[in-house]
Coordinates of N, CA and C in Angstrom, one line a residue:
M1 N 26.1 -291.1 -65.1 CA 25.6 -289.8 -64.7 C 26.5 -289.1 -63.7
A2 N 26.9 -287.9 -63.9 CA 27.8 -287.2 -63.0 C 27.1 -286.9 -61.6
Q3 N 27.9 -287.0 -60.6 CA 27.3 -286.6 -59.3 C 27.0 -285.2 -59.2
L4 N 25.9 -284.9 -58.6 CA 25.4 -283.5 -58.4 C 26.3 -282.8 -57.3
S5 N 26.5 -281.5 -57.5 CA 27.1 -280.7 -56.5 C 26.1 -280.5 -55.3
A6 N 26.5 -280.1 -54.2 CA 25.6 -279.9 -53.1 C 24.5 -278.9 -53.4
E7 N 24.9 -277.8 -54.2 CA 23.9 -276.8 -54.6 C 22.9 -277.4 -55.6
E8 N 23.4 -278.2 -56.5 CA 22.5 -278.8 -57.5 C 21.5 -279.8 -56.9
Y9 N 22.0 -280.5 -55.9 CA 21.2 -281.5 -55.2 C 20.1 -280.8 -54.4
V10 N 20.4 -279.7 -53.7 CA 19.4 -279.0 -52.9 C 18.4 -278.4 -53.9
E11 N 18.8 -277.8 -55.0 CA 17.9 -277.2 -55.9 C 17.0 -278.2 -56.6
S12 N 17.5 -279.4 -56.7 CA 16.6 -280.5 -57.3 C 15.5 -280.8 -56.4
L13 N 15.6 -280.5 -55.2 CA 14.5 -280.8 -54.2 C 13.4 -279.7 -54.2
L14 N 13.8 -278.5 -54.7 CA 12.8 -277.4 -54.7 C 11.8 -277.5 -55.8
E15 N 10.6 -277.1 -55.5 CA 9.6 -277.1 -56.6 C 9.9 -276.1 -57.6
A16 N 9.4 -276.3 -58.8 CA 9.5 -275.3 -59.9 C 8.8 -274.0 -59.5
D17 N 9.4 -272.9 -59.9 CA 8.8 -271.6 -59.5 C 8.7 -270.7 -60.8
E18 N 7.5 -270.7 -61.3 CA 7.2 -270.1 -62.6 C 7.4 -268.6 -62.5
Q19 N 7.1 -268.0 -61.4 CA 7.2 -266.5 -61.2 C 8.7 -266.1 -61.2
L20 N 9.5 -266.8 -60.5 CA 11.0 -266.5 -60.5 C 11.6 -266.9 -61.8
D21 N 11.2 -267.9 -62.5 CA 11.7 -268.2 -63.8 C 11.4 -267.1 -64.8
K22 N 10.3 -266.5 -64.7 CA 9.9 -265.4 -65.5 C 10.8 -264.2 -65.2
V23 N 11.1 -263.9 -64.0 CA 12.0 -262.8 -63.6 C 13.3 -263.0 -64.2
A24 N 13.9 -264.2 -64.1 CA 15.2 -264.5 -64.7 C 15.1 -264.3 -66.3
E25 N 14.0 -264.7 -66.9 CA 13.9 -264.5 -68.3 C 13.8 -263.0 -68.7
T26 N 13.1 -262.2 -67.8 CA 13.0 -260.8 -68.1 C 14.4 -260.1 -67.9
I27 N 15.1 -260.5 -66.9 CA 16.5 -259.9 -66.7 C 17.4 -260.2 -67.9
R28 N 17.3 -261.4 -68.4 CA 18.1 -261.8 -69.6 C 17.6 -261.0 -70.8
A29 N 16.3 -260.8 -71.0 CA 15.8 -260.1 -72.2 C 16.1 -258.6 -72.1
E30 N 16.3 -258.1 -70.9 CA 16.6 -256.7 -70.8 C 18.1 -256.4 -70.9
G31 N 18.9 -257.4 -71.0 CA 20.3 -257.3 -71.1 C 20.9 -256.9 -69.7
M32 N 20.3 -257.2 -68.7 CA 20.8 -256.9 -67.3 C 21.7 -258.0 -66.8
P33 N 22.6 -257.8 -65.9 CA 23.5 -258.8 -65.3 C 22.6 -259.9 -64.7
E34 N 23.0 -261.2 -65.0 CA 22.2 -262.3 -64.5 C 22.9 -262.7 -63.1
I35 N 22.7 -261.9 -62.1 CA 23.4 -262.1 -60.9 C 22.4 -262.1 -59.7
S36 N 21.2 -262.5 -59.9 CA 20.2 -262.6 -58.9 C 20.6 -263.6 -57.8
I37 N 20.1 -263.5 -56.6 CA 20.4 -264.5 -55.6 C 20.1 -265.9 -56.0
A38 N 20.9 -266.9 -55.6 CA 20.7 -268.3 -55.9 C 19.3 -268.8 -55.4
R39 N 18.8 -269.8 -56.1 CA 17.4 -270.3 -55.8 C 17.3 -270.7 -54.3
G40 N 18.3 -271.4 -53.9 CA 18.2 -271.9 -52.5 C 18.2 -270.8 -51.5
Y41 N 19.0 -269.8 -51.7 CA 19.1 -268.7 -50.8 C 17.9 -267.8 -50.9
G42 N 17.3 -267.8 -52.1 CA 16.0 -267.0 -52.3 C 14.9 -267.6 -51.4
K43 N 14.9 -268.9 -51.4 CA 13.9 -269.6 -50.5 C 14.2 -269.3 -49.0
L44 N 15.5 -269.3 -48.7 CA 15.9 -268.9 -47.3 C 15.4 -267.5 -46.9
L45 N 15.5 -266.6 -47.9 CA 15.0 -265.2 -47.6 C 13.6 -265.2 -47.2
T46 N 12.8 -266.0 -47.9 CA 11.3 -266.0 -47.6 C 11.1 -266.6 -46.2
L47 N 11.9 -267.7 -45.9 CA 11.7 -268.3 -44.6 C 12.2 -267.4 -43.5
L48 N 13.3 -266.7 -43.7 CA 13.8 -265.8 -42.7 C 12.7 -264.7 -42.3
V49 N 12.1 -264.1 -43.4 CA 11.0 -263.1 -43.1 C 9.9 -263.7 -42.4
Q50 N 9.5 -265.0 -42.7 CA 8.4 -265.6 -42.1 C 8.7 -266.0 -40.6
M51 N 9.9 -266.5 -40.4 CA 10.3 -267.0 -39.1 C 10.5 -265.8 -38.1
T52 N 11.0 -264.7 -38.6 CA 11.3 -263.5 -37.7 C 10.0 -262.7 -37.6
G53 N 9.0 -262.9 -38.4 CA 7.9 -262.0 -38.3 C 8.2 -260.6 -38.8
A54 N 9.2 -260.4 -39.6 CA 9.6 -259.0 -40.0 C 8.4 -258.3 -40.7
E55 N 8.2 -257.1 -40.3 CA 7.1 -256.3 -41.0 C 7.7 -255.2 -41.9
R56 N 9.0 -254.8 -41.6 CA 9.6 -253.7 -42.4 C 11.0 -254.3 -42.9
I57 N 11.1 -254.4 -44.2 CA 12.3 -254.9 -44.8 C 13.0 -253.8 -45.7
L58 N 14.3 -253.8 -45.6 CA 15.1 -252.9 -46.5 C 16.0 -253.8 -47.4
E59 N 15.8 -253.6 -48.7 CA 16.6 -254.3 -49.7 C 17.5 -253.3 -50.3
I60 N 18.8 -253.5 -50.4 CA 19.8 -252.7 -51.0 C 20.3 -253.4 -52.3
G61 N 19.7 -253.0 -53.4 CA 20.0 -253.6 -54.7 C 18.9 -254.4 -55.2
A62 N 18.0 -253.8 -56.0 CA 16.8 -254.5 -56.5 C 17.0 -255.4 -57.7
L63 N 17.9 -254.9 -58.6 CA 18.1 -255.6 -59.9 C 16.8 -255.8 -60.5
G64 N 16.4 -257.0 -60.9 CA 15.2 -257.3 -61.6 C 14.0 -257.7 -60.7
G65 N 14.2 -257.7 -59.4 CA 13.1 -258.1 -58.5 C 13.0 -259.5 -58.0
Y66 N 14.0 -260.3 -58.4 CA 14.1 -261.7 -58.0 C 14.1 -261.8 -56.4
S67 N 15.1 -261.2 -55.8 CA 15.1 -261.2 -54.4 C 14.0 -260.5 -53.7
G68 N 13.5 -259.4 -54.4 CA 12.3 -258.7 -53.9 C 11.1 -259.6 -53.7
I69 N 10.9 -260.4 -54.7 CA 9.8 -261.4 -54.7 C 10.0 -262.3 -53.5
C70 N 11.2 -262.8 -53.4 CA 11.5 -263.8 -52.3 C 11.2 -263.2 -50.9
L71 N 11.6 -261.9 -50.8 CA 11.4 -261.2 -49.5 C 9.9 -260.9 -49.3
A72 N 9.3 -260.3 -50.3 CA 7.9 -259.9 -50.1 C 7.0 -261.1 -49.9
R73 N 7.3 -262.2 -50.4 CA 6.5 -263.4 -50.2 C 6.3 -263.8 -48.7
G74 N 7.3 -263.4 -47.9 CA 7.3 -263.8 -46.5 C 6.6 -262.8 -45.6
L75 N 6.2 -261.6 -46.2 CA 5.6 -260.6 -45.4 C 4.1 -260.9 -45.1
G76 N 3.7 -260.4 -43.9 CA 2.3 -260.5 -43.5 C 1.5 -259.4 -44.1
E77 N 0.3 -259.3 -43.7 CA -0.7 -258.4 -44.3 C -0.2 -256.9 -44.2
R78 N 0.4 -256.6 -43.1 CA 0.8 -255.2 -42.8 C 2.3 -255.0 -43.3
G79 N 3.0 -256.0 -43.8 CA 4.4 -255.8 -44.1 C 4.7 -255.0 -45.3
K80 N 5.9 -254.4 -45.3 CA 6.3 -253.5 -46.4 C 7.8 -253.7 -46.7
L81 N 8.1 -253.7 -48.0 CA 9.5 -253.8 -48.4 C 9.9 -252.5 -49.1
V82 N 11.0 -251.9 -48.6 CA 11.6 -250.7 -49.2 C 12.8 -251.2 -50.0
S83 N 12.9 -250.9 -51.3 CA 14.0 -251.4 -52.1 C 14.7 -250.3 -52.7
L84 N 16.1 -250.3 -52.6 CA 16.9 -249.2 -53.1 C 17.6 -249.8 -54.3
E85 N 17.6 -249.0 -55.4 CA 18.3 -249.4 -56.6 C 18.9 -248.1 -57.3
L86 N 20.1 -248.3 -57.8 CA 20.8 -247.2 -58.4 C 20.2 -246.8 -59.8
K87 N 19.9 -247.8 -60.6 CA 19.5 -247.5 -62.0 C 18.0 -247.5 -62.2
Q88 N 17.5 -246.5 -62.9 CA 16.1 -246.4 -63.1 C 15.5 -247.6 -63.9
Q89 N 16.3 -248.0 -64.9 CA 15.8 -249.2 -65.7 C 15.6 -250.4 -64.8
Y90 N 16.5 -250.7 -63.9 CA 16.4 -251.8 -63.0 C 15.2 -251.6 -62.1
T91 N 15.0 -250.4 -61.6 CA 13.8 -250.2 -60.8 C 12.5 -250.5 -61.5
E92 N 12.4 -250.1 -62.8 CA 11.2 -250.3 -63.5 C 11.0 -251.8 -63.8
V93 N 12.0 -252.5 -64.1 CA 11.9 -253.9 -64.3 C 11.5 -254.6 -63.1
A94 N 12.1 -254.3 -61.9 CA 11.7 -254.9 -60.7 C 10.3 -254.6 -60.3
R95 N 9.9 -253.4 -60.5 CA 8.5 -253.0 -60.2 C 7.5 -253.8 -61.0
R96 N 7.8 -254.0 -62.3 CA 6.9 -254.7 -63.2 C 6.8 -256.2 -62.7
N97 N 8.0 -256.7 -62.3 CA 8.0 -258.1 -61.9 C 7.3 -258.4 -60.6
L98 N 7.5 -257.4 -59.6 CA 6.7 -257.6 -58.4 C 5.2 -257.4 -58.6
T99 N 4.8 -256.5 -59.5 CA 3.4 -256.3 -59.7 C 2.8 -257.6 -60.4
A100 N 3.6 -258.1 -61.4 CA 3.1 -259.4 -62.0 C 3.0 -260.5 -61.1
A101 N 3.8 -260.5 -60.0 CA 3.8 -261.6 -59.0 C 2.7 -261.3 -57.9
G102 N 1.9 -260.2 -58.1 CA 0.9 -259.9 -57.1 C 1.4 -259.3 -55.9
L103 N 2.6 -258.7 -55.9 CA 3.2 -258.2 -54.7 C 3.5 -256.7 -54.8
G104 N 3.0 -256.1 -55.8 CA 3.4 -254.7 -56.1 C 3.0 -253.7 -55.0
D105 N 1.9 -254.1 -54.2 CA 1.5 -253.2 -53.1 C 2.3 -253.4 -51.9
K106 N 3.3 -254.3 -51.9 CA 4.1 -254.6 -50.7 C 5.4 -253.8 -50.8
V107 N 5.7 -253.2 -52.0 CA 7.1 -252.7 -52.1 C 7.1 -251.2 -52.5
E108 N 8.1 -250.5 -52.0 CA 8.3 -249.1 -52.3 C 9.7 -249.0 -52.8
Y109 N 9.9 -248.4 -54.0 CA 11.2 -248.3 -54.6 C 11.8 -246.9 -54.5
R110 N 13.1 -246.8 -54.3 CA 13.8 -245.5 -54.2 C 15.0 -245.7 -55.1
T111 N 15.1 -244.8 -56.1 CA 16.1 -244.9 -57.1 C 17.2 -243.8 -56.9
G112 N 18.5 -244.2 -57.0 CA 19.6 -243.3 -56.8 C 20.7 -244.0 -56.0
E113 N 21.6 -243.2 -55.6 CA 22.7 -243.7 -54.7 C 22.1 -244.2 -53.4
A114 N 22.5 -245.4 -53.1 CA 21.9 -246.0 -51.9 C 22.3 -245.3 -50.6
L115 N 23.5 -244.8 -50.5 CA 23.9 -244.0 -49.3 C 23.1 -242.8 -49.1
D116 N 22.7 -242.1 -50.2 CA 21.8 -240.9 -50.2 C 20.4 -241.4 -49.7
S117 N 19.9 -242.5 -50.2 CA 18.6 -242.9 -49.8 C 18.6 -243.3 -48.4
L118 N 19.7 -243.9 -47.9 CA 19.7 -244.3 -46.5 C 19.7 -243.1 -45.6
R119 N 20.4 -242.1 -46.0 CA 20.3 -240.8 -45.1 C 18.9 -240.3 -45.1
R120 N 18.2 -240.3 -46.2 CA 16.8 -239.8 -46.2 C 15.9 -240.7 -45.4
L121 N 16.1 -242.0 -45.4 CA 15.3 -242.9 -44.6 C 15.5 -242.6 -43.1
E122 N 16.7 -242.3 -42.7 CA 17.0 -242.0 -41.3 C 16.3 -240.7 -41.0
E123 N 16.3 -239.7 -41.9 CA 15.7 -238.4 -41.6 C 14.1 -238.6 -41.5
E124 N 13.6 -239.6 -42.3 CA 12.2 -239.8 -42.3 C 11.7 -240.7 -41.1
G125 N 12.7 -241.2 -40.3 CA 12.4 -242.0 -39.1 C 12.1 -243.5 -39.4
Y126 N 12.6 -244.0 -40.5 CA 12.4 -245.4 -40.8 C 13.2 -246.3 -39.9
R127 N 12.7 -247.4 -39.5 CA 13.4 -248.5 -38.8 C 13.0 -249.8 -39.5
F128 N 13.9 -250.8 -39.5 CA 13.6 -252.0 -40.2 C 13.9 -253.2 -39.3
D129 N 13.2 -254.3 -39.7 CA 13.3 -255.6 -39.0 C 14.3 -256.6 -39.7
L130 N 14.5 -256.4 -41.0 CA 15.3 -257.3 -41.8 C 15.9 -256.5 -42.9
Y131 N 17.1 -256.9 -43.3 CA 17.9 -256.2 -44.4 C 18.4 -257.3 -45.3
F132 N 18.4 -257.0 -46.6 CA 19.1 -257.8 -47.6 C 20.0 -256.9 -48.4
I133 N 21.3 -257.2 -48.3 CA 22.3 -256.4 -49.0 C 22.9 -257.2 -50.2
D134 N 22.7 -256.6 -51.4 CA 23.2 -257.3 -52.6 C 23.4 -256.2 -53.6
A135 N 24.4 -255.3 -53.4 CA 24.6 -254.2 -54.3 C 26.1 -254.1 -54.5
D136 N 26.6 -252.9 -54.7 CA 28.1 -252.7 -55.0 C 28.9 -253.2 -53.8
K137 N 29.8 -254.1 -54.0 CA 30.5 -254.8 -52.9 C 31.4 -253.8 -52.1
G138 N 32.0 -252.8 -52.8 CA 32.9 -251.9 -52.1 C 32.2 -251.1 -51.0
N139 N 30.9 -251.0 -51.0 CA 30.1 -250.3 -50.0 C 29.5 -251.2 -48.9
Y140 N 29.8 -252.5 -48.9 CA 29.1 -253.4 -48.0 C 29.4 -252.9 -46.5
P141 N 30.6 -252.5 -46.1 CA 30.8 -252.1 -44.7 C 29.9 -250.9 -44.4
N142 N 29.8 -249.9 -45.4 CA 28.9 -248.8 -45.2 C 27.5 -249.1 -45.0
Y143 N 27.0 -250.1 -45.9 CA 25.6 -250.5 -45.8 C 25.4 -251.2 -44.4
L144 N 26.3 -252.0 -44.0 CA 26.2 -252.7 -42.7 C 26.0 -251.7 -41.6
E145 N 26.8 -250.6 -41.6 CA 26.7 -249.6 -40.5 C 25.4 -249.0 -40.5
W146 N 24.9 -248.7 -41.7 CA 23.5 -248.1 -41.8 C 22.5 -249.0 -41.3
A147 N 22.6 -250.3 -41.7 CA 21.7 -251.3 -41.3 C 21.6 -251.4 -39.7
I148 N 22.7 -251.4 -39.1 CA 22.7 -251.4 -37.6 C 22.1 -250.1 -37.1
K149 N 22.4 -249.0 -37.7 CA 21.8 -247.7 -37.2 C 20.3 -247.6 -37.3
L150 N 19.8 -248.2 -38.4 CA 18.3 -248.2 -38.6 C 17.6 -249.4 -38.2
A151 N 18.2 -250.2 -37.4 CA 17.7 -251.5 -37.0 C 16.7 -251.4 -35.8
N152 N 15.6 -252.1 -35.9 CA 14.8 -252.4 -34.7 C 15.6 -253.4 -33.9
P153 N 15.3 -253.5 -32.6 CA 16.0 -254.5 -31.7 C 15.8 -255.9 -32.3
G154 N 16.8 -256.7 -32.4 CA 16.7 -258.0 -32.9 C 16.6 -258.2 -34.4
A155 N 16.8 -257.1 -35.2 CA 16.8 -257.1 -36.6 C 17.8 -258.1 -37.2
V156 N 17.4 -258.6 -38.4 CA 18.3 -259.6 -39.1 C 18.9 -258.9 -40.3
I157 N 20.2 -259.1 -40.5 CA 20.9 -258.5 -41.6 C 21.5 -259.7 -42.5
V158 N 21.2 -259.6 -43.8 CA 21.7 -260.7 -44.7 C 22.5 -260.0 -45.8
G159 N 23.6 -260.6 -46.1 CA 24.5 -260.1 -47.2 C 24.9 -261.2 -48.1
D160 N 24.7 -261.0 -49.4 CA 25.0 -262.0 -50.4 C 26.4 -261.8 -51.0
N161 N 26.8 -262.9 -51.7 CA 28.1 -262.9 -52.4 C 29.3 -262.6 -51.5
T162 N 29.3 -263.1 -50.3 CA 30.4 -262.9 -49.4 C 31.7 -263.6 -49.7
L163 N 31.6 -264.6 -50.6 CA 32.9 -265.3 -51.0 C 33.5 -264.7 -52.3
L164 N 32.7 -263.9 -53.0 CA 33.3 -263.3 -54.2 C 33.9 -264.3 -55.1
H165 N 33.2 -265.4 -55.4 CA 33.8 -266.4 -56.2 C 35.2 -266.9 -55.9
G166 N 35.5 -266.9 -54.6 CA 36.8 -267.4 -54.1 C 37.7 -266.3 -53.8
D167 N 37.5 -265.0 -54.2 CA 38.4 -263.9 -54.0 C 38.6 -263.6 -52.5
S168 N 37.5 -263.8 -51.7 CA 37.6 -263.4 -50.3 C 38.6 -264.3 -49.6
M169 N 38.8 -265.5 -50.1 CA 39.7 -266.5 -49.4 C 41.1 -266.5 -50.1
N170 N 41.3 -265.7 -51.2 CA 42.5 -265.7 -51.9 C 43.4 -264.6 -51.4
P171 N 44.6 -265.0 -50.8 CA 45.4 -263.9 -50.3 C 46.1 -263.1 -51.4
E172 N 46.0 -263.5 -52.6 CA 46.6 -262.7 -53.7 C 45.6 -261.7 -54.2
A173 N 44.3 -261.8 -53.9 CA 43.3 -260.9 -54.3 C 43.3 -259.7 -53.3
K174 N 43.5 -258.5 -53.9 CA 43.7 -257.3 -53.0 C 42.9 -256.1 -53.5
G175 N 42.0 -256.3 -54.5 CA 41.2 -255.1 -54.9 C 40.3 -254.6 -53.8
N176 N 39.8 -253.3 -54.1 CA 39.0 -252.7 -53.1 C 37.8 -253.5 -52.7
R177 N 37.1 -254.1 -53.7 CA 35.9 -254.8 -53.4 C 36.2 -256.0 -52.5
V178 N 37.3 -256.6 -52.7 CA 37.7 -257.8 -51.9 C 38.1 -257.4 -50.5
V179 N 38.8 -256.3 -50.4 CA 39.2 -255.8 -49.0 C 37.9 -255.4 -48.3
K180 N 37.0 -254.7 -48.9 CA 35.8 -254.3 -48.2 C 34.9 -255.5 -47.9
M181 N 34.9 -256.5 -48.8 CA 34.0 -257.7 -48.4 C 34.6 -258.4 -47.3
R182 N 35.9 -258.5 -47.2 CA 36.6 -259.2 -46.0 C 36.2 -258.4 -44.8
E183 N 36.3 -257.1 -44.8 CA 35.9 -256.3 -43.7 C 34.4 -256.6 -43.3
F184 N 33.6 -256.6 -44.3 CA 32.1 -256.9 -44.0 C 32.0 -258.2 -43.3
N185 N 32.6 -259.3 -43.9 CA 32.5 -260.6 -43.3 C 33.0 -260.7 -41.9
E186 N 34.1 -260.0 -41.6 CA 34.7 -260.0 -40.3 C 33.7 -259.3 -39.3
R187 N 33.2 -258.2 -39.7 CA 32.3 -257.5 -38.8 C 30.9 -258.2 -38.6
M188 N 30.4 -258.9 -39.6 CA 29.2 -259.7 -39.5 C 29.4 -260.8 -38.4
V189 N 30.6 -261.3 -38.3 CA 30.8 -262.4 -37.4 C 31.4 -261.9 -36.0
R190 N 32.2 -260.8 -36.0 CA 32.9 -260.4 -34.8 C 32.4 -259.1 -34.2
D191 N 31.6 -258.3 -34.9 CA 31.2 -257.1 -34.3 C 30.4 -257.3 -33.0
P192 N 30.7 -256.7 -31.9 CA 30.0 -257.0 -30.7 C 28.6 -256.6 -30.7
R193 N 28.2 -255.8 -31.7 CA 26.8 -255.4 -31.8 C 25.9 -256.5 -32.5
L194 N 26.6 -257.5 -33.0 CA 25.9 -258.5 -33.8 C 26.2 -259.9 -33.3
E195 N 25.3 -260.9 -33.7 CA 25.6 -262.3 -33.6 C 25.5 -262.8 -35.0
G196 N 26.5 -263.3 -35.6 CA 26.4 -263.7 -37.0 C 27.2 -264.9 -37.5
V197 N 26.9 -265.4 -38.7 CA 27.6 -266.5 -39.3 C 27.6 -266.4 -40.8
I198 N 28.5 -267.1 -41.4 CA 28.5 -267.0 -42.9 C 28.3 -268.5 -43.4
L199 N 27.3 -268.6 -44.3 CA 27.1 -269.9 -45.0 C 27.9 -270.0 -46.2
P200 N 28.7 -271.1 -46.4 CA 29.6 -271.2 -47.5 C 29.1 -271.7 -48.8
A201 N 27.8 -272.1 -48.9 CA 27.2 -272.6 -50.2 C 27.1 -271.5 -51.2
Y202 N 26.9 -271.9 -52.4 CA 26.8 -270.9 -53.6 C 27.9 -269.9 -53.5
D203 N 27.6 -268.6 -53.5 CA 28.8 -267.7 -53.4 C 28.8 -267.0 -52.0
G204 N 28.3 -267.7 -51.0 CA 28.4 -267.2 -49.6 C 27.3 -266.3 -49.2
L205 N 26.7 -266.5 -48.0 CA 25.7 -265.7 -47.5 C 26.0 -265.4 -46.0
A206 N 26.0 -264.1 -45.7 CA 26.3 -263.8 -44.2 C 24.9 -263.4 -43.6
I207 N 24.7 -263.9 -42.4 CA 23.5 -263.6 -41.7 C 23.8 -263.2 -40.3
A208 N 23.3 -262.1 -39.8 CA 23.6 -261.7 -38.4 C 22.3 -261.1 -37.8
R209 N 22.3 -261.2 -36.5 CA 21.2 -260.6 -35.7 C 21.7 -259.4 -34.9
V210 N 21.0 -258.3 -34.9 CA 21.5 -257.2 -34.1 C 21.1 -257.4 -32.7
R211 N 22.1 -257.3 -31.8 CA 21.8 -257.6 -30.4 C 20.9 -256.6 -29.8

């Protein structure tokens, strides 16, 4: 029997999750990209929400609602998730999945360009305790700046896919998304407004706290 990878070993310890399995099946059936957050990091999102006591969460990139469920599960009675998604189809799939999971009342979806939605959220006076960024990689630095701008003191910012399947570490990779992700990673760790770290498992997860 082949030795398990670190990720496979960790996931073998997690209990089966029927709701999240159904979300993955729905994403596949809808012909959507199968790029939801990894199971282990999904569990970490729930724990981060619970441990920080976050009441207002902003998710940038809903896809089919997999990460939305993980985030909303950690919310208390008064908690709310605002989820930004570019495509109407994805918004509707995510909404159905959150509703099926009994979390539909915890989430508000906004469809369209995320940067436009962020500007509107600022105008409406929104502030957030935790962010999850998992959308177009070329805009990660822009999303980070908005997250800091709309952050409550001590807010936590999480960004997925920071390793870009190895491209972030490959000096030969020079596309825009790679350059922007490297900028995002450096800022998450070195920006004086933040205290951050990058976890190298799966495809990389950056976590920072706003000072």
